Coordinates of C-alpha atoms in Angstrom, one line a residue:
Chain A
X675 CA 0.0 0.0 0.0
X676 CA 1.7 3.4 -0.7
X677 CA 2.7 5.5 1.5
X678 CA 3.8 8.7 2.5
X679 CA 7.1 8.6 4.3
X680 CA 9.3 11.3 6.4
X681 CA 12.3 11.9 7.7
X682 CA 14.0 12.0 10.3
X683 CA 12.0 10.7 12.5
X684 CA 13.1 12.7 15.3
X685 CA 15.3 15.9 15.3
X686 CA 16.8 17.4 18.0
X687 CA 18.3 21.0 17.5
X688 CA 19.6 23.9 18.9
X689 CA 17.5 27.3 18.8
X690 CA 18.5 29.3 16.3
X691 CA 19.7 26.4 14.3
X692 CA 17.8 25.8 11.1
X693 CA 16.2 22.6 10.3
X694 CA 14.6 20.7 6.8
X695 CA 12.5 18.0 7.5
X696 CA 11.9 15.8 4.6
X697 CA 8.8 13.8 3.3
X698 CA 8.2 11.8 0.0
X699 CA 4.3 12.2 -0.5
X700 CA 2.5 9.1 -2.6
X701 CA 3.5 9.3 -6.1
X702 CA 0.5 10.3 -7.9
X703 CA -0.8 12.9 -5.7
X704 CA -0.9 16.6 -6.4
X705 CA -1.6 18.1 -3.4
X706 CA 1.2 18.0 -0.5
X707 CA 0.6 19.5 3.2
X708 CA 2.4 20.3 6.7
X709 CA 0.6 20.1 9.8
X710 CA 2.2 20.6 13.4
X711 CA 0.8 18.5 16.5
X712 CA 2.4 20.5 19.8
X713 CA 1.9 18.1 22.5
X714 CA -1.3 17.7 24.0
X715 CA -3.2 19.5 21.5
X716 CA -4.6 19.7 18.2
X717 CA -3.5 19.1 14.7
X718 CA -3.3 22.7 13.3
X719 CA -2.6 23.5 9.2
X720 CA 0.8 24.9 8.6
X721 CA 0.6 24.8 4.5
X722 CA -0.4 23.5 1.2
X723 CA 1.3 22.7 -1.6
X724 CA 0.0 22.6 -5.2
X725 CA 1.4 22.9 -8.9
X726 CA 4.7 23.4 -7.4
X727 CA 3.7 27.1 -5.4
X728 CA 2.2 27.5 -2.0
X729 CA -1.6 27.3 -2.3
X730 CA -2.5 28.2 1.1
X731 CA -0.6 28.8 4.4
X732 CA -1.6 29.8 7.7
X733 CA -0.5 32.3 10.2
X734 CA 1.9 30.3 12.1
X735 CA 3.7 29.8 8.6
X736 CA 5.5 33.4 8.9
X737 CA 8.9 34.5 7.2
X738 CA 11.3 31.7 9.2
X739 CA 9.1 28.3 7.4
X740 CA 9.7 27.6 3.9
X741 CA 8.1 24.7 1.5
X742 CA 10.3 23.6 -1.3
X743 CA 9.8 20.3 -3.9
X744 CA 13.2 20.2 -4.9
X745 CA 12.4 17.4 -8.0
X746 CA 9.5 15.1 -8.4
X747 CA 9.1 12.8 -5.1
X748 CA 10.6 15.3 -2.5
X749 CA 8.6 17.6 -0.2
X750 CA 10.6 19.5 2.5
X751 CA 9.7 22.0 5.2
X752 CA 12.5 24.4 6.4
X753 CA 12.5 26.4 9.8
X754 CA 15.5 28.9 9.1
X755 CA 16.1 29.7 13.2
X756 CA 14.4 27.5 15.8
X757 CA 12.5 28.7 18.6
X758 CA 11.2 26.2 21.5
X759 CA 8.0 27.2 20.8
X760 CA 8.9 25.0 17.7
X761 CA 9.0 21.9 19.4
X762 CA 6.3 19.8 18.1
X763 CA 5.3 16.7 15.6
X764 CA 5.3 17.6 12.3
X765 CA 3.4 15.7 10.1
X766 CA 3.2 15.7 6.0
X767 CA 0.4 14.7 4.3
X768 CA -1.1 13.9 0.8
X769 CA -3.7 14.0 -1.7
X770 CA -5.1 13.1 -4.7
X771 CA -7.8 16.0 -4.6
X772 CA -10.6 16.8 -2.2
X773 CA -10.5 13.2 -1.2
X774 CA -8.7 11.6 2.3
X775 CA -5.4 12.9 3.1
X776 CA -2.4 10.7 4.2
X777 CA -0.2 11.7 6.7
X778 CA 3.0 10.6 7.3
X779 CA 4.3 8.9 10.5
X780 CA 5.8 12.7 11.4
X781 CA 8.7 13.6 12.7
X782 CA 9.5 14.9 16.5
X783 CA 11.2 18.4 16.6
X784 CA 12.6 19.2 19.9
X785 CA 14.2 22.2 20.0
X786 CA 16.7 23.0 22.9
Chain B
X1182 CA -16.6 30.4 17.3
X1183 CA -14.6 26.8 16.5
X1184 CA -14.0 26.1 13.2
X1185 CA -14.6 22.6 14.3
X1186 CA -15.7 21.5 17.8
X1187 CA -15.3 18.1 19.3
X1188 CA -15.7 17.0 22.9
X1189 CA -12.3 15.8 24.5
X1190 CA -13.3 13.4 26.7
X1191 CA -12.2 11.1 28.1
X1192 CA -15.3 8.8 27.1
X1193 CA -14.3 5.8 29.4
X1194 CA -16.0 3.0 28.2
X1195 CA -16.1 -0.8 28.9
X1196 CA -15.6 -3.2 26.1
X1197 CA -19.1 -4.2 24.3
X1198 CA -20.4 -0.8 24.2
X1199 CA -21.9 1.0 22.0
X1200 CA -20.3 5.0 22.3
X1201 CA -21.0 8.0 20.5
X1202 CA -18.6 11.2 19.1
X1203 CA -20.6 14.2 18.0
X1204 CA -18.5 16.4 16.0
X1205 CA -19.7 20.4 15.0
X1206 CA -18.5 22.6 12.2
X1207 CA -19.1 26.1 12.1
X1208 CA -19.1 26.9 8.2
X1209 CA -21.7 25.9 5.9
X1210 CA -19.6 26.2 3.2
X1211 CA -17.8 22.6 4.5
X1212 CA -17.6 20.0 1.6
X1213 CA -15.7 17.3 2.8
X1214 CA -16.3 15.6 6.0
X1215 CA -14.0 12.7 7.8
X1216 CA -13.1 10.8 11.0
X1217 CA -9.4 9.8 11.7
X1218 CA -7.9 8.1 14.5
X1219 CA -5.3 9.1 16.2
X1220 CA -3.1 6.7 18.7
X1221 CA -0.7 8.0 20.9
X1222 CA 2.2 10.0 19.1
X1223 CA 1.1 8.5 16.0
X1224 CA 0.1 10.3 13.3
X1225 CA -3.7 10.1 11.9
X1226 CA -5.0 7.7 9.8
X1227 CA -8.1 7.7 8.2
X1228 CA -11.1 6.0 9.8
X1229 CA -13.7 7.1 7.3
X1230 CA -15.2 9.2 5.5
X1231 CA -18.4 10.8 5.7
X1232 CA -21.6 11.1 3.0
X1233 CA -24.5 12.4 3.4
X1234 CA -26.5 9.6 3.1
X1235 CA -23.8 8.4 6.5
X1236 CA -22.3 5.2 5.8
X1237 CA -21.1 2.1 7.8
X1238 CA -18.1 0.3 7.9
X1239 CA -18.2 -2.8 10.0
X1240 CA -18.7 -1.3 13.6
X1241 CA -18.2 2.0 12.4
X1242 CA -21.3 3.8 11.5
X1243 CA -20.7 8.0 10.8
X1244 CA -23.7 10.3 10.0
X1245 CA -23.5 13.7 8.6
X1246 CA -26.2 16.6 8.9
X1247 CA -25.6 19.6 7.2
X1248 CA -29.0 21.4 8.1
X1249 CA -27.7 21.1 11.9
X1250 CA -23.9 21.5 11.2
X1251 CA -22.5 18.4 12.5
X1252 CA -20.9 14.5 12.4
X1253 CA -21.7 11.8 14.3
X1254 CA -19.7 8.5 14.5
X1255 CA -20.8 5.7 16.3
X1256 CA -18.7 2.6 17.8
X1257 CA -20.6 -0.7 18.3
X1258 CA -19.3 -3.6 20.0
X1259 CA -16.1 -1.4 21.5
X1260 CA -13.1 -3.4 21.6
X1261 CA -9.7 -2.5 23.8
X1262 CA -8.2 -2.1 20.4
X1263 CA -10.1 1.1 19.7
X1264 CA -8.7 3.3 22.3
X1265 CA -7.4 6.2 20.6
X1266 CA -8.9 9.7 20.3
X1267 CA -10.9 10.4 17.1
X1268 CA -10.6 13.4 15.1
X1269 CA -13.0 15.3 13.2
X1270 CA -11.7 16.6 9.8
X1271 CA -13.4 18.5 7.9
X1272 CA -12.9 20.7 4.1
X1273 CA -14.1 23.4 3.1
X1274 CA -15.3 24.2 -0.5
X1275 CA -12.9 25.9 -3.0
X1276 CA -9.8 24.9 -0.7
X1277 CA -7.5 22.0 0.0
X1278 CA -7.3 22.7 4.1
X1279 CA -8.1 19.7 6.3
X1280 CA -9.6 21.6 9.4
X1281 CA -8.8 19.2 12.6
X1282 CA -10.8 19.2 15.4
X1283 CA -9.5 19.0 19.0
X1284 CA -10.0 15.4 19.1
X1285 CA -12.2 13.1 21.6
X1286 CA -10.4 10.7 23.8
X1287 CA -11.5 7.4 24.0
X1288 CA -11.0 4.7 26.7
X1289 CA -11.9 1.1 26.5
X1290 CA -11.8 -0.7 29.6
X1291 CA -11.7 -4.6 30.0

């Protein structure tokens, strides 16, 4: 069954370092995400992907997170300088359209 | 106002039951509706979606009213497998955005 897979699975890094997290969405989707999971709360949107361009972001995406698809399988979130507040589970996800998304298994950001 | 509401829970219930999740969303504009589960530091995974007409899958029954605003899933026959917490996701029209709710927490006890 296809997948979508990221890594590292956890990251540990100083603040003010920066950090790429990586994810290879399924192949033949078209629409790629990031979500963050702080501990002990919600899943909340980060960005959305789509036709190679940013389709949507939200307010916690400011100037310090970037989205990049370098070629054709590789999806990659970038925080340029780390804050503990960015300590979370960050999860990518897929779609084919406005059908279920698949997430990732996420990776653990601990900033220190 | 929510964009969508869940109750947290815990719901602690023992195994056999039949338990409930209401689930409300506060645009009408919504399209897509689903319910994902969620274990422990895992990510989500999709449970199922939700039509109009509601559908069942095995134990799993989900309802959808869009004159009231809100998702129901029921659990039938609970099992100590199906402690998790179960999140409400939810679309709207003319965007790609899977809106999460906070999540209900559910406990099956033996």
């Amino acid at each position: 069954e296809p997948e979508v897979t990221q890594t590292p699975s956890h990251q540990v890094t100083q603040m003010g370092q920066e950090v790429i997290l990586r994810c290879v969405p399924i192949s033949n989707h078209l629409y790629f995400y990031w979500y963050r999971q702080i501990l002990g709360q919600k899943v909340e949107f980060l960005v959305s992907f789509y036709n190679n361009e940013i389709s949507e972001k939200s307010e916690i995406f400011d100037d310090q997170f970037s989205v990049e698809r370098p070629d054709g399988s590789n999806f990659t979130l970038k925080i340029r300088s780390t804050k503990l507040e960015d300590s979370a589970m960050y999860f990518c996800a897929s779609t084919w359209g406005n059908t279920e998304a698949f997430f990732g298994q996420g990776t653990r950001l601990t900033v220190v | 106002r929510k964009e969508v509401e869940q109750d947290p829970g815990p719901f602690n219930v023992p195994e056999g039951a039949t338990v409930a999740f209401n689930c409300t969303y506060s645009n009408s504009a919504s399209q897509s509706f689903f319910w994902y589960r969620q274990d422990c530091r895992k990510e989500p995974k999709l449970l199922m979606s939700v039509y109009s007409s509601g559908n069942e899958d095995g134990r799993f029954t989900a309802q959808l009213n869009r004159a009231s605003q809100y998702i129901s899933l029921l659990i039938r026959d609970s099992k100590l497998s199906d402690s998790a917490t179960y999140l409400c996701v939810v679309t709207l029209s003319g965007t790609y955005k899977y809106i999460f709710g906070t999540g209900t927490r559910l406990k099956v006890l033996a």
